[in-house]
CSV table of C-alpha atoms in Angstrom, one decimal:
chain,number,residue,atom,x,y,z
A,277,MET,CA,87.3,-116.8,-5.5
A,278,ARG,CA,87.4,-113.1,-4.8
A,279,VAL,CA,88.1,-113.7,-1.1
A,280,TRP,CA,91.0,-116.0,-2.0
A,281,LEU,CA,92.4,-113.3,-4.4
A,282,ILE,CA,92.2,-110.7,-1.6
A,283,PHE,CA,93.9,-113.1,0.8
A,284,LYS,CA,96.7,-113.7,-1.7
A,285,ILE,CA,97.3,-110.0,-2.2
A,286,LEU,CA,97.5,-109.4,1.5
A,287,LEU,CA,99.6,-112.4,2.2
A,288,HIS,CA,102.1,-112.1,-0.7
A,289,PRO,CA,101.8,-108.6,-2.1
A,290,ILE,CA,105.3,-108.8,-3.8
A,291,ARG,CA,104.6,-112.1,-5.5
A,292,TYR,CA,101.2,-111.0,-6.6
A,293,ALA,CA,102.4,-107.8,-8.1
A,294,GLN,CA,105.2,-109.5,-9.9
A,295,ASP,CA,102.9,-112.2,-11.2
A,296,ARG,CA,100.6,-109.6,-12.6
A,297,ILE,CA,103.4,-107.8,-14.3
A,298,ASP,CA,104.9,-111.0,-15.7
A,299,ALA,CA,101.6,-112.1,-17.1
A,300,TRP,CA,101.1,-108.7,-18.8
A,301,VAL,CA,104.7,-108.7,-20.2
A,302,MET,CA,104.9,-112.3,-21.3
A,303,ALA,CA,101.8,-111.9,-23.4
A,304,ARG,CA,103.9,-109.5,-25.5
A,305,VAL,CA,107.2,-111.3,-25.7
A,306,ARG,CA,108.0,-112.5,-29.2
A,307,ARG,CA,110.4,-115.2,-30.3
A,308,GLN,CA,113.5,-113.6,-32.0
A,309,PRO,CA,116.7,-114.9,-33.6
A,310,GLY,CA,118.7,-112.3,-31.8
A,311,PRO,CA,120.5,-110.2,-30.8
A,312,VAL,CA,117.9,-108.7,-28.4
A,313,VAL,CA,118.8,-105.3,-27.1
A,314,ILE,CA,117.5,-104.6,-23.6
A,315,THR,CA,116.2,-101.0,-23.7
A,316,ARG,CA,115.2,-99.1,-20.5
A,317,ASN,CA,111.5,-99.5,-21.2
A,318,ARG,CA,112.0,-103.3,-21.2
A,319,VAL,CA,113.4,-103.4,-17.7
A,320,TYR,CA,111.0,-104.0,-14.8
A,321,ILE,CA,111.8,-103.4,-11.2
A,322,LEU,CA,110.2,-104.1,-7.8
A,323,PRO,CA,111.4,-104.0,-4.2
A,324,THR,CA,112.6,-107.3,-2.7
A,325,ARG,CA,111.4,-108.5,0.7
A,326,PHE,CA,114.5,-106.7,2.1
A,327,GLY,CA,113.5,-103.6,0.2
A,328,TYR,CA,110.0,-103.6,1.7
A,329,PHE,CA,111.5,-104.1,5.1
A,330,PHE,CA,113.9,-101.2,4.5
A,331,ALA,CA,111.0,-99.0,3.5
A,332,PHE,CA,109.1,-100.0,6.6
A,333,MET,CA,112.1,-99.2,8.7
A,334,LEU,CA,112.4,-95.8,7.2
A,335,LEU,CA,108.8,-95.1,7.9
A,336,ILE,CA,109.2,-96.0,11.6
A,337,MET,CA,112.3,-93.8,11.7
A,338,LEU,CA,110.5,-90.9,10.1
A,339,LEU,CA,107.6,-91.2,12.6
A,340,GLY,CA,110.1,-91.3,15.5
A,341,ALA,CA,111.9,-88.2,14.1
A,342,MET,CA,108.6,-86.3,13.8
A,343,ASN,CA,107.5,-87.3,17.3
A,344,TYR,CA,110.7,-86.1,19.0
A,345,SER,CA,111.5,-83.3,16.5
A,346,ASN,CA,115.0,-84.7,16.3
A,347,SER,CA,116.9,-83.1,13.4
A,348,MET,CA,119.7,-85.8,13.5
A,349,ALA,CA,117.0,-88.5,13.2
A,350,PHE,CA,115.5,-86.6,10.2
A,351,MET,CA,119.0,-86.4,8.6
A,352,LEU,CA,119.6,-90.1,9.0
A,353,THR,CA,116.2,-91.1,7.7
A,354,PHE,CA,116.6,-88.9,4.6
A,355,LEU,CA,120.2,-90.1,4.1
A,356,LEU,CA,119.1,-93.8,4.1
A,357,ALA,CA,116.1,-92.9,1.8
A,358,GLY,CA,118.5,-91.3,-0.6
A,359,ILE,CA,120.8,-94.3,-0.6
A,360,GLY,CA,117.7,-96.5,-1.4
A,361,LEU,CA,116.8,-94.3,-4.4
A,362,VAL,CA,120.4,-94.4,-5.7
A,363,CYS,CA,120.4,-98.2,-5.3
A,364,MET,CA,117.2,-98.4,-7.3
A,365,HIS,CA,118.8,-96.4,-10.1
A,366,HIS,CA,121.9,-98.6,-10.2
A,367,THR,CA,119.8,-101.8,-10.1
A,368,HIS,CA,117.8,-100.6,-13.1
A,369,ALA,CA,120.9,-99.4,-15.0
A,370,ASN,CA,122.7,-102.7,-14.4
A,371,LEU,CA,120.4,-104.4,-17.1
A,372,ALA,CA,119.9,-101.5,-19.5
A,373,HIS,CA,121.5,-101.7,-23.0
A,374,LEU,CA,122.7,-105.2,-22.6
A,375,GLN,CA,122.4,-107.5,-25.6
A,376,LEU,CA,121.4,-111.1,-25.7
A,377,ARG,CA,122.5,-113.5,-28.4
A,378,THR,CA,122.1,-117.3,-28.9
A,379,GLY,CA,125.0,-119.5,-28.1
A,380,HIS,CA,125.8,-123.2,-28.7
A,381,CYS,CA,123.8,-126.1,-27.4
A,382,GLU,CA,125.4,-129.5,-27.5
A,383,PRO,CA,123.0,-132.4,-28.5
A,384,VAL,CA,122.0,-134.7,-25.6
A,385,PHE,CA,120.3,-138.0,-25.1
A,386,ALA,CA,116.7,-138.3,-23.8
A,387,GLY,CA,116.8,-138.3,-20.1
A,388,GLU,CA,119.8,-135.9,-19.8
A,389,THR,CA,119.8,-132.2,-19.3
A,390,ALA,CA,120.2,-129.8,-22.2
A,391,HIS,CA,122.3,-126.7,-21.6
A,392,PHE,CA,121.5,-123.6,-23.6
A,393,GLU,CA,124.2,-121.0,-24.0
A,394,ILE,CA,123.2,-117.3,-23.9
A,395,ARG,CA,125.8,-114.7,-24.8
A,396,VAL,CA,125.4,-111.5,-22.9
A,397,ASP,CA,127.2,-108.5,-24.6
A,398,ASN,CA,128.1,-105.5,-22.5
A,399,PRO,CA,128.9,-102.5,-24.8
A,400,ALA,CA,129.2,-100.1,-21.8
A,401,ALA,CA,132.5,-98.8,-20.3
A,402,HIS,CA,131.6,-100.2,-16.9
A,403,ALA,CA,131.1,-103.8,-15.8
A,404,ARG,CA,127.7,-105.4,-15.0
A,405,TYR,CA,127.4,-107.4,-11.8
A,406,SER,CA,125.3,-110.2,-10.5
A,407,LEU,CA,123.4,-111.1,-13.7
A,408,ALA,CA,121.3,-114.2,-13.5
A,409,LEU,CA,119.4,-116.2,-16.2
A,410,SER,CA,116.4,-118.3,-15.2
A,411,TRP,CA,113.2,-119.9,-16.5
A,412,PRO,CA,109.9,-118.4,-15.1
A,413,LYS,CA,109.4,-119.3,-11.4
A,414,GLU,CA,112.9,-120.6,-11.1
A,415,GLU,CA,114.8,-117.5,-10.1
A,416,ALA,CA,116.0,-119.0,-6.9
A,417,LEU,CA,118.0,-121.6,-8.8
A,418,ALA,CA,119.9,-119.0,-10.9
A,419,GLN,CA,123.6,-118.6,-10.6
A,420,PRO,CA,124.7,-114.9,-10.8
A,421,ALA,CA,127.7,-114.0,-13.0
A,422,ASP,CA,129.5,-110.8,-13.9
A,423,VAL,CA,130.3,-109.4,-17.4
A,424,ALA,CA,133.3,-107.1,-17.8
A,425,ALA,CA,133.2,-103.7,-19.5
A,426,ARG,CA,133.0,-103.9,-23.3
A,427,ALA,CA,133.1,-107.7,-23.2
A,428,SER,CA,130.8,-110.7,-23.5
A,429,GLY,CA,129.9,-113.4,-21.1
A,430,VAL,CA,128.2,-116.8,-21.5
A,431,LEU,CA,125.4,-117.8,-19.1
A,432,LEU,CA,123.7,-121.2,-19.1
A,433,LEU,CA,120.1,-122.2,-19.0
A,434,SER,CA,119.4,-125.9,-18.2
A,435,LEU,CA,116.3,-127.8,-19.3
A,436,PRO,CA,115.5,-131.5,-18.8
A,437,ALA,CA,115.3,-133.3,-22.2
A,438,THR,CA,112.5,-135.8,-21.6
A,439,ARG,CA,111.9,-136.9,-25.2
A,440,ARG,CA,113.8,-137.2,-28.5
A,441,GLY,CA,113.6,-134.6,-31.3
A,442,TRP,CA,114.0,-130.8,-31.1
A,443,LEU,CA,113.8,-129.3,-27.7
A,444,GLN,CA,112.7,-125.6,-27.9
A,445,ALA,CA,114.0,-123.1,-25.4
A,446,ARG,CA,111.2,-121.2,-23.6
A,447,VAL,CA,110.8,-117.6,-22.4
A,448,PHE,CA,113.5,-116.8,-19.9
A,449,SER,CA,114.4,-113.8,-17.6
A,450,LEU,CA,117.6,-111.9,-17.1
A,451,SER,CA,117.6,-110.4,-13.6
A,452,THR,CA,119.8,-108.6,-11.1
A,453,GLU,CA,119.6,-107.4,-7.5
A,454,TYR,CA,122.9,-105.4,-7.6
A,455,PRO,CA,124.1,-103.6,-5.6
A,456,LEU,CA,122.4,-104.0,-2.2
A,457,GLY,CA,119.6,-106.5,-2.9
A,458,LEU,CA,116.9,-103.9,-2.1
A,459,PHE,CA,115.4,-104.1,-5.6
A,460,HIS,CA,114.8,-106.9,-8.1
A,461,ALA,CA,115.1,-105.8,-11.8
A,462,TRP,CA,114.3,-108.2,-14.6
A,463,THR,CA,113.5,-108.4,-18.3
A,464,TRP,CA,111.9,-111.2,-20.4
A,465,ALA,CA,113.2,-112.5,-23.7
A,466,GLU,CA,112.7,-115.5,-26.0
A,467,LEU,CA,115.5,-116.4,-28.4
A,468,ASP,CA,115.1,-118.8,-31.3
A,469,MET,CA,117.1,-121.7,-29.7
A,470,GLN,CA,116.7,-125.4,-29.9
A,471,CYS,CA,118.6,-128.5,-28.8
A,472,LEU,CA,118.7,-131.8,-30.6
A,473,VAL,CA,117.8,-134.7,-28.3
A,474,PHE,CA,118.9,-138.2,-29.4
A,475,PRO,CA,116.9,-141.3,-28.4
A,476,ARG,CA,117.8,-142.8,-25.1
A,477,PRO,CA,120.3,-145.7,-25.8
A,478,ALA,CA,119.1,-149.2,-24.9
A,479,ALA,CA,121.1,-151.2,-22.4
A,480,ALA,CA,124.3,-152.6,-23.7
A,481,GLY,CA,124.8,-156.3,-24.4
A,482,HIS,CA,122.3,-156.9,-27.3
A,483,ALA,CA,124.4,-157.4,-30.4
A,484,PRO,CA,122.9,-156.8,-33.9
A,485,PRO,CA,121.3,-160.0,-35.3
A,486,SER,CA,122.7,-161.6,-38.4
A,487,GLY,CA,119.8,-160.2,-40.4
A,488,ALA,CA,120.7,-156.6,-39.4
A,489,GLY,CA,123.9,-156.6,-41.5
A,490,HIS,CA,127.1,-158.3,-42.4
A,491,GLY,CA,130.0,-158.2,-40.1
A,492,GLY,CA,133.3,-160.0,-39.8
A,493,LEU,CA,136.9,-159.9,-40.9
A,494,ALA,CA,138.5,-160.8,-44.2
A,495,SER,CA,142.1,-160.7,-45.3
A,496,SER,CA,143.7,-159.9,-48.6
A,497,GLU,CA,147.3,-160.5,-49.4
A,498,ARG,CA,149.3,-157.8,-51.0
A,499,SER,CA,152.7,-156.2,-50.8
A,500,GLY,CA,152.4,-153.2,-48.5
A,501,GLN,CA,153.0,-151.9,-45.0
A,502,ASP,CA,150.5,-153.8,-42.9
A,503,GLU,CA,150.8,-157.1,-40.9
A,504,PHE,CA,153.6,-159.4,-42.0
A,505,ALA,CA,152.2,-162.7,-43.4
A,506,GLY,CA,155.3,-164.6,-44.8
A,507,LEU,CA,157.4,-164.9,-47.9
A,508,ARG,CA,156.6,-165.9,-51.5
A,509,SER,CA,158.6,-166.3,-54.7
A,510,TYR,CA,159.6,-163.3,-56.7
A,511,ARG,CA,157.4,-162.4,-59.6
A,512,ARG,CA,158.0,-160.0,-62.4
A,513,GLY,CA,156.8,-156.6,-61.4
A,514,ASP,CA,157.6,-156.8,-57.7
A,515,THR,CA,159.5,-153.8,-56.5
A,516,PRO,CA,163.0,-154.1,-55.2
A,517,ARG,CA,161.8,-152.6,-51.9
A,518,SER,CA,159.6,-155.7,-51.3
A,519,ILE,CA,162.4,-158.2,-51.7
A,520,HIS,CA,163.6,-160.0,-48.6
A,521,TRP,CA,167.3,-159.4,-49.0
A,522,LYS,CA,168.3,-161.3,-45.9
A,523,SER,CA,167.2,-164.6,-47.5
A,524,PHE,CA,168.8,-163.8,-50.8
A,525,PRO,CA,172.2,-165.5,-50.2
A,526,LYS,CA,170.6,-168.6,-48.7
A,527,LEU,CA,168.0,-169.4,-51.4
A,528,PRO,CA,168.3,-170.1,-55.1
A,529,GLN,CA,165.7,-167.4,-56.0
A,530,PRO,CA,164.7,-164.1,-54.5
A,531,MET,CA,161.8,-164.0,-52.0
A,532,VAL,CA,159.3,-161.2,-51.6
A,533,LYS,CA,157.8,-160.1,-48.3
A,534,GLN,CA,154.0,-160.6,-48.1
A,535,PHE,CA,151.6,-158.7,-45.9
A,536,ALA,CA,148.0,-159.4,-44.8
A,537,ASP,CA,145.7,-156.5,-44.9
A,538,THR,CA,142.8,-156.9,-42.5
A,539,LEU,CA,139.6,-155.7,-44.0
A,540,GLU,CA,136.4,-155.2,-42.1
A,541,GLN,CA,133.1,-155.8,-43.7
A,542,GLU,CA,130.4,-153.2,-43.5
A,543,LEU,CA,127.8,-153.5,-40.8
A,544,TRP,CA,124.2,-152.5,-41.6
A,545,LEU,CA,121.9,-151.5,-38.8
A,546,ASP,CA,118.4,-152.2,-40.1
A,547,TRP,CA,115.0,-151.0,-38.8
A,548,SER,CA,113.3,-154.2,-40.1
A,549,ALA,CA,115.6,-156.4,-37.9
A,550,LEU,CA,113.7,-155.2,-34.8
A,551,GLY,CA,110.1,-156.0,-35.9
A,552,HIS,CA,109.2,-157.3,-32.5
A,553,LEU,CA,109.7,-153.9,-30.8
A,554,ASP,CA,107.7,-150.7,-30.9
A,555,THR,CA,108.9,-147.5,-32.5
A,556,GLU,CA,110.7,-146.0,-29.5
A,557,ALA,CA,112.3,-149.3,-28.5
A,558,ARG,CA,113.6,-149.7,-32.0
A,559,LEU,CA,115.1,-146.3,-32.0
A,560,SER,CA,116.6,-146.9,-28.6
A,561,GLN,CA,118.2,-150.1,-29.7
A,562,LEU,CA,119.5,-148.7,-33.0
A,563,THR,CA,121.0,-145.8,-31.0
A,564,ARG,CA,122.9,-148.3,-28.8
A,565,TRP,CA,124.2,-150.1,-31.9
A,566,VAL,CA,125.4,-146.9,-33.5
A,567,LEU,CA,127.3,-146.0,-30.3
A,568,ASP,CA,128.8,-149.5,-30.0
A,569,ALA,CA,129.8,-149.6,-33.7
A,570,GLU,CA,131.5,-146.2,-33.4
A,571,ALA,CA,133.3,-147.3,-30.3
A,572,GLY,CA,134.5,-150.4,-32.0
A,573,ARG,CA,135.7,-148.3,-35.0
A,574,ARG,CA,133.6,-150.3,-37.4
A,575,ALA,CA,132.1,-149.0,-40.6
A,576,TYR,CA,128.3,-149.1,-40.3
A,577,GLY,CA,125.2,-148.0,-42.2
A,578,LEU,CA,121.7,-147.2,-41.1
A,579,ARG,CA,118.4,-148.2,-42.8
A,580,LEU,CA,115.2,-146.5,-41.6
A,581,PRO,CA,111.8,-146.3,-43.4
A,582,GLY,CA,112.4,-143.6,-46.0
A,583,THR,CA,116.0,-143.0,-45.0
A,584,VAL,CA,119.2,-144.9,-45.9
A,585,ILE,CA,122.6,-143.7,-44.7
A,586,ALA,CA,125.6,-145.3,-46.5
A,587,PRO,CA,128.2,-147.1,-44.3
A,588,GLY,CA,130.9,-144.9,-42.8
A,589,ARG,CA,132.4,-143.9,-39.4
A,590,GLY,CA,133.6,-140.9,-37.6
A,591,ASP,CA,132.0,-138.1,-35.6
A,592,ALA,CA,130.2,-136.6,-38.6
A,593,HIS,CA,128.8,-140.0,-39.6
A,594,ARG,CA,127.8,-140.8,-36.0
A,595,PHE,CA,126.0,-137.4,-35.7
A,596,ARG,CA,124.2,-138.0,-39.0
A,597,CYS,CA,122.9,-141.4,-37.9
A,598,LEU,CA,121.8,-140.2,-34.4
A,599,LYS,CA,120.1,-137.2,-35.9
A,600,ALA,CA,118.1,-139.4,-38.3
A,601,LEU,CA,117.1,-141.5,-35.3
A,602,ALA,CA,116.1,-138.5,-33.2
A,603,LEU,CA,114.0,-136.9,-36.0
A,604,HIS,CA,112.4,-140.2,-37.3
A,605,GLY,CA,108.6,-139.7,-37.6
A,606,THR,CA,108.6,-136.1,-36.3
A,607,PRO,CA,107.2,-133.2,-38.4
A,608,PRO,CA,109.8,-131.4,-40.5
């Protein structure tokens, strides 16, 4: 084991050093509601592979300058070394004093990808460049973005949603390699963020059974503004507005316009109607029925063990039903 550790240090010194630092730091990261202020002592920095190559090149140049006692070679070596030190300062300062806040996270269905919004506030009078958010060990997938001076930017973190319920965001890093890519600076944070994951909808085509609720159409006749249904004899109390004046000269008595108002009966989506399925399959099928009922603009209610949602429709009602399905049987 010790031989393998020595071999790992010699083969990947940069990765080993960063892993050791990350393990030490992550043990001290605490979940916070935000905002999180990135102070200078929370920013960690190491050379990149190009930075190590740059340092090795400077060492070769210095040895050559010393061997030939060439003052111009000394000047060039020290000039490049100074540029490297200035670059290290700017890389570190590019993260210092930024603030991280939680953003919005749209609910998703199981099997989709959740997108967590992180708001990055830049209170400084200068812009910050090439900022990247990533989960641990996924820095290569991060997409850098810039944040203007005294402004805010929104960066996204994506996480697969494999199961229903609340999906908690993990520890993430904010990093940069601005301006020359010679140094990699990063910090760790964990914001109190979560995304609601709805059950995966079942395949379409399975309609609710008759025992799951009542559905259909009924019509009631009244005088109103809906679909025209014919004429009837005038009765005391009918408004002059409802009289069919065109037929008045041809008939011995006034006729009144009659309208048919189409009424849709309420649809109940019942847990007990799916007794032949297991828990997750029931939730999946009920999710499909909720989506289909909403798409068909039907009033629907939901019955779950311990939960009854009265019939309704609309985005708020749909969200309430899907949330009840997502959190069914999960700890509060």
